[in-house]
Short mmCIF file of C-alpha atoms and ligand atoms in Angstrom, two decimals:
data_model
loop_
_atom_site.label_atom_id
_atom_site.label_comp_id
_atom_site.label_asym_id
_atom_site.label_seq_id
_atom_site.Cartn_x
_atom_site.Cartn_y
_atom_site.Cartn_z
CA UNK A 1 6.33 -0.90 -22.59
CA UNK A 2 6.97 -2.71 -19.06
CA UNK A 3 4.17 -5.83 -18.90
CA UNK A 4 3.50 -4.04 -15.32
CA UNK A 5 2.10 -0.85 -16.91
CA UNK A 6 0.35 -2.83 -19.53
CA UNK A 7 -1.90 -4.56 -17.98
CA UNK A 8 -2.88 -1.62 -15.77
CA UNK A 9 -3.77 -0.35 -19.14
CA UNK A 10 -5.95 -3.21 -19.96
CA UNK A 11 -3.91 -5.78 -21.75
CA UNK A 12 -3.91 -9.31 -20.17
CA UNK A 13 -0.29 -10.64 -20.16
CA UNK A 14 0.45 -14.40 -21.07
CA UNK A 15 2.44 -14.27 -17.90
CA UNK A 16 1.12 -11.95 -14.88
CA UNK A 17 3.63 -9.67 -14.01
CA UNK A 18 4.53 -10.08 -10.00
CA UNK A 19 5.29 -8.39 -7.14
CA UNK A 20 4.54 -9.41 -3.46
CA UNK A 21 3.39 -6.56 -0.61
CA UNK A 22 5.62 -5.71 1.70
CA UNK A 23 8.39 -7.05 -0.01
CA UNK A 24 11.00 -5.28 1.44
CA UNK A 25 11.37 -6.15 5.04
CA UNK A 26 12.32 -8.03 7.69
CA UNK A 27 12.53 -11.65 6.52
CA UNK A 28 15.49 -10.65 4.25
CA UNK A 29 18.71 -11.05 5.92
CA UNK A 30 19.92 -8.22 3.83
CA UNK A 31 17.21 -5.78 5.23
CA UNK A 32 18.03 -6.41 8.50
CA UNK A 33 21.39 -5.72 8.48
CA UNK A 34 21.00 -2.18 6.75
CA UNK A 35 18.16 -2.01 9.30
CA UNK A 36 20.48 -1.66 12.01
CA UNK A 37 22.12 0.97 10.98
CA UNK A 38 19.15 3.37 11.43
CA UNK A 39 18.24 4.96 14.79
CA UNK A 40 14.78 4.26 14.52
CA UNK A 41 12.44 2.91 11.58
CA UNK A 42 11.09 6.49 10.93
CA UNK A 43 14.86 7.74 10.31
CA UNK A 44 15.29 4.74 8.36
CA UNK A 45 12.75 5.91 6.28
CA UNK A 46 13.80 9.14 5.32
CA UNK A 47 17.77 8.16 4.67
CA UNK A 48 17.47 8.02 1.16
CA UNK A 49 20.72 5.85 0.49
CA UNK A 50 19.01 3.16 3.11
CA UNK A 51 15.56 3.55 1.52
CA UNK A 52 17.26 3.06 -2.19
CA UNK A 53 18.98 0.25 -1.30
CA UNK A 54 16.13 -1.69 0.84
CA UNK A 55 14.05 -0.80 -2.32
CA UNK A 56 16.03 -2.85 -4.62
CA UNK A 57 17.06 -5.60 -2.57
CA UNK A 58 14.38 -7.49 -3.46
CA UNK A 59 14.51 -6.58 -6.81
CA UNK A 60 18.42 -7.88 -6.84
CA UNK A 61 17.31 -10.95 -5.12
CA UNK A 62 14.21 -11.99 -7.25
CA UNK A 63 13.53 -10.04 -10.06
CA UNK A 64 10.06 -9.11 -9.11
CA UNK A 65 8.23 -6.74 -12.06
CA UNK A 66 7.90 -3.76 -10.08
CA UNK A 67 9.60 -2.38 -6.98
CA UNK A 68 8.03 -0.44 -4.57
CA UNK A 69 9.09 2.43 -2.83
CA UNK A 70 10.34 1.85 0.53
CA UNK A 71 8.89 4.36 3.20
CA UNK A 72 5.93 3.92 5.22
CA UNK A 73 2.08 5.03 4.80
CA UNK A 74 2.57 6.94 8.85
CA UNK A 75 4.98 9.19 7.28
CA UNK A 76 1.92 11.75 6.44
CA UNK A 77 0.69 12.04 9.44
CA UNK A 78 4.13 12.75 10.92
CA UNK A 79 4.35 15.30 8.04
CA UNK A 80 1.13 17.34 9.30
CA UNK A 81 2.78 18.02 12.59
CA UNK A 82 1.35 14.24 14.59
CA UNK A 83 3.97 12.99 16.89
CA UNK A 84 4.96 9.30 15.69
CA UNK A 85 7.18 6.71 17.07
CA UNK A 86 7.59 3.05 15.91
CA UNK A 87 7.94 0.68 19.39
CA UNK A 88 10.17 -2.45 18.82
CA UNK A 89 7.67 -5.05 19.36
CA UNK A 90 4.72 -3.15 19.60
CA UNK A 91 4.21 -1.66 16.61
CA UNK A 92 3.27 2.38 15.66
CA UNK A 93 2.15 5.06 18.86
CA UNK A 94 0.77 8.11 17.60
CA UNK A 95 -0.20 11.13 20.25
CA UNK A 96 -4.15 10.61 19.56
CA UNK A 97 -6.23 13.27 17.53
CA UNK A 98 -9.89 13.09 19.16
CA UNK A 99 -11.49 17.23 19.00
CA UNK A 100 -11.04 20.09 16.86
CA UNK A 101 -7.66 21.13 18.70
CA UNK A 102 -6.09 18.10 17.60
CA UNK A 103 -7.28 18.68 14.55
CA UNK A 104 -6.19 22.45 13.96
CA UNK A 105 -2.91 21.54 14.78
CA UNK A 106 -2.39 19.37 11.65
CA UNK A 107 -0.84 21.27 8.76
CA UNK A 108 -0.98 20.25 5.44
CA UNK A 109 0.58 23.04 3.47
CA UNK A 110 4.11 21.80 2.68
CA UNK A 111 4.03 18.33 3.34
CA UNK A 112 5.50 17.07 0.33
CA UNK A 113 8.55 19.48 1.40
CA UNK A 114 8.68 18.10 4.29
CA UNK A 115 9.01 14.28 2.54
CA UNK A 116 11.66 15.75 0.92
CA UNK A 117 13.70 12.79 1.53
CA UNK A 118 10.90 10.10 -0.13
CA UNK A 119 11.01 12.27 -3.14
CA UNK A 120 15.23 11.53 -3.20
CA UNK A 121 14.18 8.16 -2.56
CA UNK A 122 12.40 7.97 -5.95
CA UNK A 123 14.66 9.49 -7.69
CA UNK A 124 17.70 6.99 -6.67
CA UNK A 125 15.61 4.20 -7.35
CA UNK A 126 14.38 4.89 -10.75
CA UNK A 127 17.84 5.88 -11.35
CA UNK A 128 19.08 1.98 -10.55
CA UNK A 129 16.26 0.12 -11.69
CA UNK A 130 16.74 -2.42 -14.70
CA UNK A 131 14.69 -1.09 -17.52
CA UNK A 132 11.56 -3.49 -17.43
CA UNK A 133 10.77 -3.30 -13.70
CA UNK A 134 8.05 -0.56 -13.13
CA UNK A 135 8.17 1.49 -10.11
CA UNK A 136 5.01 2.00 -7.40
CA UNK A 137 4.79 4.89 -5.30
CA UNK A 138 2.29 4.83 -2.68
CA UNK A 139 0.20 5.99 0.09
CA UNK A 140 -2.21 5.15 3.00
CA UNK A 141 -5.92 6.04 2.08
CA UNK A 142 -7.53 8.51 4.60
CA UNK A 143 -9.52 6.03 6.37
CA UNK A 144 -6.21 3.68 7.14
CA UNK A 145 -4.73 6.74 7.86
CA UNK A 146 -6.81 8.03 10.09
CA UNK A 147 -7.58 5.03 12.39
CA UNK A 148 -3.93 5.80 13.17
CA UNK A 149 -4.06 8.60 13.80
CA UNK A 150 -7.66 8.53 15.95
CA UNK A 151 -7.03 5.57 17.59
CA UNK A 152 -3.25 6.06 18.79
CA UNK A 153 -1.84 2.85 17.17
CA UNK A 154 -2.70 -0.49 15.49
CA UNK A 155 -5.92 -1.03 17.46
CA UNK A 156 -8.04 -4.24 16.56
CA UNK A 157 -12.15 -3.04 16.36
CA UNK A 158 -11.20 0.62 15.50
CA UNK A 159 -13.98 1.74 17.89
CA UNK A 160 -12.67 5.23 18.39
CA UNK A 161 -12.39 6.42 14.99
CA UNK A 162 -16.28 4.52 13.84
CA UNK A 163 -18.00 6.39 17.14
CA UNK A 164 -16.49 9.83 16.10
CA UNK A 165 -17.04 8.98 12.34
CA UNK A 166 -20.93 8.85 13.58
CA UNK A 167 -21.16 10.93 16.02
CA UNK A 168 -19.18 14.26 14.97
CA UNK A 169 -19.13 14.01 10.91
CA UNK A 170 -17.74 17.24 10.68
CA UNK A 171 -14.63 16.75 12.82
CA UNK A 172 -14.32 13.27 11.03
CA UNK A 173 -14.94 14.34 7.30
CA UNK A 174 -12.32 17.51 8.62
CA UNK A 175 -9.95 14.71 8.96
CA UNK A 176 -10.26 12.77 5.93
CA UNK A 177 -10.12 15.97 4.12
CA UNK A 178 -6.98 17.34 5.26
CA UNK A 179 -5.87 14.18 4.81
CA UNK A 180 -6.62 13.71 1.16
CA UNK A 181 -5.48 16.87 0.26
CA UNK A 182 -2.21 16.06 2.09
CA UNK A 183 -2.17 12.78 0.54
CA UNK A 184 -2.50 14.40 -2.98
CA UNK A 185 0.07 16.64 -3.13
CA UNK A 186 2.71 13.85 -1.32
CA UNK A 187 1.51 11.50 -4.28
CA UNK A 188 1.88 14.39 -6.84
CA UNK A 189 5.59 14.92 -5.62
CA UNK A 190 6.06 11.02 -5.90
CA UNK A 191 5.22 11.18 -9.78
CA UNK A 192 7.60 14.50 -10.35
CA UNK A 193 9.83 12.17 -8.94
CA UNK A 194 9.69 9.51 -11.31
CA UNK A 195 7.28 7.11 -9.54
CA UNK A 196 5.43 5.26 -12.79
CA UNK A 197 2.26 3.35 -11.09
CA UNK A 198 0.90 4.49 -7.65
CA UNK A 199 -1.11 1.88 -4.91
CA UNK A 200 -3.35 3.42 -2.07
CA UNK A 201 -3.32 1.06 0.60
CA UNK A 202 -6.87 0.68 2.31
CA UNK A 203 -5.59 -1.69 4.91
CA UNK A 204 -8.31 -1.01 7.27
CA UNK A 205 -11.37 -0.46 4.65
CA UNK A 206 -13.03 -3.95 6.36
CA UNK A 207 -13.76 -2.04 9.89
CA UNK A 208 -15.71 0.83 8.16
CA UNK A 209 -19.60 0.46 8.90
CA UNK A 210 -21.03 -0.27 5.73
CA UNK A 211 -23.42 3.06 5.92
CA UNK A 212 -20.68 5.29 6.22
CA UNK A 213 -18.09 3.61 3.01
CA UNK A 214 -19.17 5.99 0.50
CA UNK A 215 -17.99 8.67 2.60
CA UNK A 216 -14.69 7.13 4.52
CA UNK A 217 -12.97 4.78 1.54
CA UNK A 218 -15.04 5.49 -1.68
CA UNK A 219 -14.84 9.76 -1.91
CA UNK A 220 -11.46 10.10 -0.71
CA UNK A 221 -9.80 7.80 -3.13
CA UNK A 222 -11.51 9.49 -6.19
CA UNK A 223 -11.00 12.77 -4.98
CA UNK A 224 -7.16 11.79 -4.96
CA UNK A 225 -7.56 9.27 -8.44
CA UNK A 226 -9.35 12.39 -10.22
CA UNK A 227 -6.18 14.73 -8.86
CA UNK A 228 -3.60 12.20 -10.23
CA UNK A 229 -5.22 11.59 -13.34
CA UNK A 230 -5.30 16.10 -13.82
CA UNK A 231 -1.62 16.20 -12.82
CA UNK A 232 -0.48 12.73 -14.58
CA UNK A 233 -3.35 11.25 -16.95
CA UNK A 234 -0.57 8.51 -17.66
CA UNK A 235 -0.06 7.17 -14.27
CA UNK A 236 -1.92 4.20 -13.09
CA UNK A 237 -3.58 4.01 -9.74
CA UNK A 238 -4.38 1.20 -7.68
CA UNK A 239 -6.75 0.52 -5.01
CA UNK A 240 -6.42 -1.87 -2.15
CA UNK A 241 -9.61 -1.85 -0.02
CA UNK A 242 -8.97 -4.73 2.23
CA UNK A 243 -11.59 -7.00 3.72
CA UNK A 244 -14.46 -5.09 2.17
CA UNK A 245 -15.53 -7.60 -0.88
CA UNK A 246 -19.16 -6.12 -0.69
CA UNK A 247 -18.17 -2.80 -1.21
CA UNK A 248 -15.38 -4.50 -4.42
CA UNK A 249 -18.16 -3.13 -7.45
CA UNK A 250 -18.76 -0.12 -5.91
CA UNK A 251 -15.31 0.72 -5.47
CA UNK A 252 -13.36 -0.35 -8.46
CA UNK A 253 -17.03 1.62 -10.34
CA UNK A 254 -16.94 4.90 -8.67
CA UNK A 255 -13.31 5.56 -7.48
CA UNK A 256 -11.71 5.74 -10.88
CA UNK A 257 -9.24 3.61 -9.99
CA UNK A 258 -6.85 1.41 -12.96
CA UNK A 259 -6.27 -1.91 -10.56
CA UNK A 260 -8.11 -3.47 -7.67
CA UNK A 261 -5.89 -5.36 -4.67
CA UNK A 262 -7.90 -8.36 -3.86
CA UNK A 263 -7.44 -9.63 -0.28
CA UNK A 264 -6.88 -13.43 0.53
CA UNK A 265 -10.43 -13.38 2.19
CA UNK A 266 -11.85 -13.01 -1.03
CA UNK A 267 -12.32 -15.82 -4.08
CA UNK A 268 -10.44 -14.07 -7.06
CA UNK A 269 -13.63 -15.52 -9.07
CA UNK A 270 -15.94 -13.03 -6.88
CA UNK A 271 -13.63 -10.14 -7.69
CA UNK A 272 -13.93 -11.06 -11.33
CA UNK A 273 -17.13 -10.57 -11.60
CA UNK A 274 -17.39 -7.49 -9.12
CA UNK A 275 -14.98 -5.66 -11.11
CA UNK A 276 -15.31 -4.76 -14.88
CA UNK A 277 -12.51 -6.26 -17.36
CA UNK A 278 -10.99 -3.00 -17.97
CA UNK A 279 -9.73 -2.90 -14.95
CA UNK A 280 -6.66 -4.79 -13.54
CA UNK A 281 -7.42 -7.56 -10.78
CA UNK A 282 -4.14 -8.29 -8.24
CA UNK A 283 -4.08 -10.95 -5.32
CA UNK A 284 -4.50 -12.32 -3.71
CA UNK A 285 -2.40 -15.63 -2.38
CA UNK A 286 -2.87 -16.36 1.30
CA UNK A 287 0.40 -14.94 2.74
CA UNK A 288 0.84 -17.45 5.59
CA UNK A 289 0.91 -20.43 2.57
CA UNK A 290 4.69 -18.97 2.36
CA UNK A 291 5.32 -20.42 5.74
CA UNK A 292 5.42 -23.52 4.57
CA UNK A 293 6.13 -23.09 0.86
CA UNK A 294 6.07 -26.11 -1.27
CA UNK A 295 3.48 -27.34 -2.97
CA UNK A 296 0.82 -26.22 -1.00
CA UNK A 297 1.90 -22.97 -1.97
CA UNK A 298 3.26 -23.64 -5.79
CA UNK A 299 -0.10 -25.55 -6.61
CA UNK A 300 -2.23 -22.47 -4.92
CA UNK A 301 -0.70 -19.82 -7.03
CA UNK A 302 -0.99 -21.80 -10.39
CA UNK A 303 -4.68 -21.72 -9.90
CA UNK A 304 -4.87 -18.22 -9.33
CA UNK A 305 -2.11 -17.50 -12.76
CA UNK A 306 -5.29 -20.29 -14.69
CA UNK A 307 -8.22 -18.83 -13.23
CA UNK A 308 -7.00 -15.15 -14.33
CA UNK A 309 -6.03 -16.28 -18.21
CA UNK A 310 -7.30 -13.82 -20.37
CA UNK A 311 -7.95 -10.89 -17.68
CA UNK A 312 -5.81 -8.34 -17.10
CA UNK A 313 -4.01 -9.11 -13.88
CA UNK A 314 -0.98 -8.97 -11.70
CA UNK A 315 0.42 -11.53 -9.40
CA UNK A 316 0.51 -10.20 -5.43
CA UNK A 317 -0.54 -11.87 -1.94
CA UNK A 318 -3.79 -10.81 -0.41
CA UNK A 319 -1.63 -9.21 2.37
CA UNK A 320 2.03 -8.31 3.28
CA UNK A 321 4.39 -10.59 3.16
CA UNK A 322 5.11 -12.07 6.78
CA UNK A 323 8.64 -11.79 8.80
CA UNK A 324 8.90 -15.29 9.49
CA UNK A 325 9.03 -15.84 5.65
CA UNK A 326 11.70 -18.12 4.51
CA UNK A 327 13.18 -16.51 1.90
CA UNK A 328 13.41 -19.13 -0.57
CA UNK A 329 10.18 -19.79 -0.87
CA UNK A 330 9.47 -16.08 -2.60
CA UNK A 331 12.16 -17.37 -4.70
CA UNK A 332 9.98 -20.62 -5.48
CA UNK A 333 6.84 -18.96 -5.82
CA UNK A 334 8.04 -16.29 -8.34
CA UNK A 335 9.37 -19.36 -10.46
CA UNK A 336 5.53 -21.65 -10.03
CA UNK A 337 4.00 -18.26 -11.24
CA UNK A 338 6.22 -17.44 -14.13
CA UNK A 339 6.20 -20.98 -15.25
CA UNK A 340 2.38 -21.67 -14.76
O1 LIG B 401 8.17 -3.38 0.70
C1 LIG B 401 7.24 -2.57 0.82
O2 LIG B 401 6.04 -2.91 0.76
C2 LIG B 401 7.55 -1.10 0.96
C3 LIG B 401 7.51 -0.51 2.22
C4 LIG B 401 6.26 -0.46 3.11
C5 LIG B 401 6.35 -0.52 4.53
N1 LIG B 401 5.12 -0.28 5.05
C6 LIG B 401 7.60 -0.79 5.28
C7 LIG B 401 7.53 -1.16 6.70
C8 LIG B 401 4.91 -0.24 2.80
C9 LIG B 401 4.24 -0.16 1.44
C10 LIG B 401 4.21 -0.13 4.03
C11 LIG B 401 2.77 0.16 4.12
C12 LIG B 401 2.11 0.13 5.44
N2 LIG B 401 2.60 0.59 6.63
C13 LIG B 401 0.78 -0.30 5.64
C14 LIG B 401 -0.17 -0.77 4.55
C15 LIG B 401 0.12 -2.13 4.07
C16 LIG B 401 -0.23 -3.23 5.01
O3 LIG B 401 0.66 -4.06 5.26
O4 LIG B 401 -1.39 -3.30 5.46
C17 LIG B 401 0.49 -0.15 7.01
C18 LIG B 401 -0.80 -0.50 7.69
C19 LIG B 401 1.65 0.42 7.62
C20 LIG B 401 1.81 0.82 9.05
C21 LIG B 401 2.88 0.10 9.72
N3 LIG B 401 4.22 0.21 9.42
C22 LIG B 401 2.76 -0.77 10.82
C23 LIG B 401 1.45 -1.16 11.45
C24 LIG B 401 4.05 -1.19 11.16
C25 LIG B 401 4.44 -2.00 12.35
C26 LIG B 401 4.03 -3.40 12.27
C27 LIG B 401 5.12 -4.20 11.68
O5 LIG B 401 4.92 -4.83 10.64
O6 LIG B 401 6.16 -4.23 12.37
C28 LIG B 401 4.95 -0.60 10.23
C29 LIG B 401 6.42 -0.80 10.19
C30 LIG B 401 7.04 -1.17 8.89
N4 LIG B 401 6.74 -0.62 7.68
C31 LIG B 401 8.08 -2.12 8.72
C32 LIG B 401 8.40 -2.12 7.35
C33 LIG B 401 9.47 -2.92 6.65
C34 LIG B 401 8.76 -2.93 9.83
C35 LIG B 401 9.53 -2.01 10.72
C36 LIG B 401 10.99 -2.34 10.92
O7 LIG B 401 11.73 -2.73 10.00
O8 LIG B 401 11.41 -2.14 12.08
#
C-alpha cells in the first residue's frame, strides 16, 4: 500500500511521507509558462490537459508522496451560479451574497456536472501517476467558503460574514448548508474519479468567534466526513482548520476526520497531545523558512521528522507554499526530511 494512505490509516512510517501545500504554483518556472497559456486562472482551472500537467509537475520535479489535484477551492461557488473572477494582483472578487435573494439564487443541484472538467482532471492524473504517489482531492470547508463568498474577496477581519453569522443564523446556517451539500456531492464525484485521500481546507477557521465553531467549522465537516465515509468507507479525509489550535481536540474528536493539518502557529507537541494517536498529524514547517532555505530550514524540519517518531504523520508546511520560493530549496528540504 502507498506509505501516504498508511499512515492515514494509523501506521507511523519510519520516514513521513511528504507533500508541501500549494505545491503547484507560481514559483515553478514550469507553471508559469503553461500558466500563460490560459485566459484567466478560472479557465486554467477547468482545461483538463493544463490542470494534468500543472498537477504533476511537481511530482516530475521532486517526487513528493502525493499529488494534489490542481483546481481551486472558489470553483464551488462559481458552480452554484456566484459570479467569480481572479484579479492579477489582487487576488479573488466575488459579486457579494448578503440576504435571502442572494442566497436563492445559488443552485446546488448539478454542481458536480458542472465541474465536469475537475472530474477529467482526476482521471488524467491518476492515469500518469507513478504507482506509489497517492492522489488528494480536495475542497474548501463551508466557512472558508463562505467568507468568500459573504465578504466579496480575501478580506482580512472577515467582519461581514461573523455579524451575519450572529445576527441572521438562519440565512448564515442556509449558507453553510447549501454549501456542504454542494461540497459533498463535488467531493463524491472526485472519488468516482479516482481521487484516493481527500483534504478540506479550513483556511479561515482562526476568524470564527469561538461561540459559534461548533456550528461554522465543526458540523459542516462531519456532515461531509460522515457522507464520504457512506459513499467511500476507504477514503481518508483530512482536516485543515487553520489558526484555531483551541478548537484542535474538539475538531480532530467530533468531525470524524483521518488526519489533522497543523498550522505553523501551532507547536506540533500541542497538536500531539490535542489529537488522539489514531489519527494522522501533518505540518506544519513555517513556509517563509523556504525563503531562505539552508540550514535554518533543513535543521527546522529534522526536528519536526524526531519529534513525530513513532506517530503517525505526514510531512507538509503549516501554510502554502510562497511564490517567491526558490525552487531548490523544496528540492533540499524533501532530501533533510527523507534523510532525517
Ligand atoms: O498545488 C496545489 O495546492 C493545488 C492547487 C490549489 C490552488 N488553490 C491553486 C491556486 C489549491 C489546493 C488551492 C486552495 C485554495 N485556494 C485555498 C486554500 C489553501 C490556502 O492556501 O489557504 C484558498 C484560500 C484558495 C483561494 C485562492 N485561490 C486565493 C485567495 C487565490 C489568490 C491569491 C493567490 O495566491 O494569488 C487563489 C489563486 C490560486 N489558486 C493560484 C493557484 C496556483 C494562483 C493563481 C495564478 O496562478 O494566477
Amino acid at each position: 500500500m502507498k506509505p501516504f494512505l498508511q499512515v492515514l490509516r494509523g501506521e507511523a512510517q519510519k520516514v513521513p511521507p511528504v507533500w508541501i501545500m500549494r505545491q503547484a504554483g507560481r514559483y515553478l518556472p514550469e507553471y508559469r509558462e503553461i500558466r500563460a497559456k490560459a485566459r484567466d486562472f478560472v479557465d486554467f482551472c477547468l482545461t483538463p490537459d493544463l490542470a494534468i500537467e500543472a498537477t504533476l509537475q511537481p511530482i516530475r520535479r521532486y517526487g513528493m508522496d502525493a499529488a494534489i489535484l490542481f483546481a481551486d477551492i472558489l470553483l464551488i461557488p462559481q458552480a452554484m451560479g456566484q459570479s467569480l473572477a481572479f484579479v492579477e494582483g489582487e487576488g479573488p472578487k466575488l459579486e457579494p451574497i448578503r440576504d435571502r435573494e442572494g442566497l436563492k439564487r445559488l443552485t446546488v443541484n448539478g454542481v458536480a456536472e458542472r465541474l465536469q472538467p475537475v472530474m477529467e482532471t482526476v482521471k488524467g492524473v491518476k492515469a500518469a501517476l507513478p504507482g506509489t504517489v497517492a492522489l488528494i482531492g480536495f475542497a474548501g470547508a463551508p466557512w472558508t467558503v463562505a467568507t468568500y463568498m459573504i465578504e466579496g474577496g480575501g478580506g482580512s477581519d472577515h467582519a461581514l460574514i461573523r455579524r451575519m453569522a450572529w445576527s441572521d443564523p438562519v440565512l448564515f446556517g442556509g449558507i453553510l448548508d447549501a454549501l456542504t451539500e454542494a461540497t459533498i456531492a463535488y467531493l463524491i464525484a472526485q472519488i468516482d474519479a479516482g481521487a484516493e485521500v481527500l483534504q478540506l481546507f479550513d483556511t479561515w477557521a482562526g476568524s470564527v468567534p469561538a461561540p459559534l465553531f461548533e456550528r461554522a467549522v465543526i458540523q459542516p465537516a462531519a456532515q461531509i466526513v460522515k457522507a464520504i465515509k457512506a459513499h467511500a468507507p476507504h477514503v481518508p479525509v483530512i482536516g485543515f482548520p487553520r489558526a484555531a489550535a483551541p478548537h484542535l481536540a474538539a475538531y480532530a474528536a467530533r468531525t470524524g476526520v483521518d488526519g489533522v493539518g497543523i498550522d505553523h502557529m501551532t507547536p506540533l507537541s500541542f497538536a500531539a497531545g490535542a489529537v488522539t494517536p489514531d489519527k494522522a498529524l501533518q505540518g506544519n514547517l513555517d513556509p517563509i523558512l523556504l525563503l531562505a532555505g539552508g540550514e535554518t530550514m533543513t535543521d527546522e524540519a529534522s526536528r519536526l521528522v524526531r519529534a513525530m517518531t513513532g506517530r503517525p504523520y505526514i510531512f507538509n508546511l503549516g501554510h502554502g507554499v510562497l511564490p517567491a520560493t526558490p525552487p531548490e530549496h523544496v528540492a533540499q528540504l524533501l532530501a533533510a526530511v527523507r534523510g532525517a
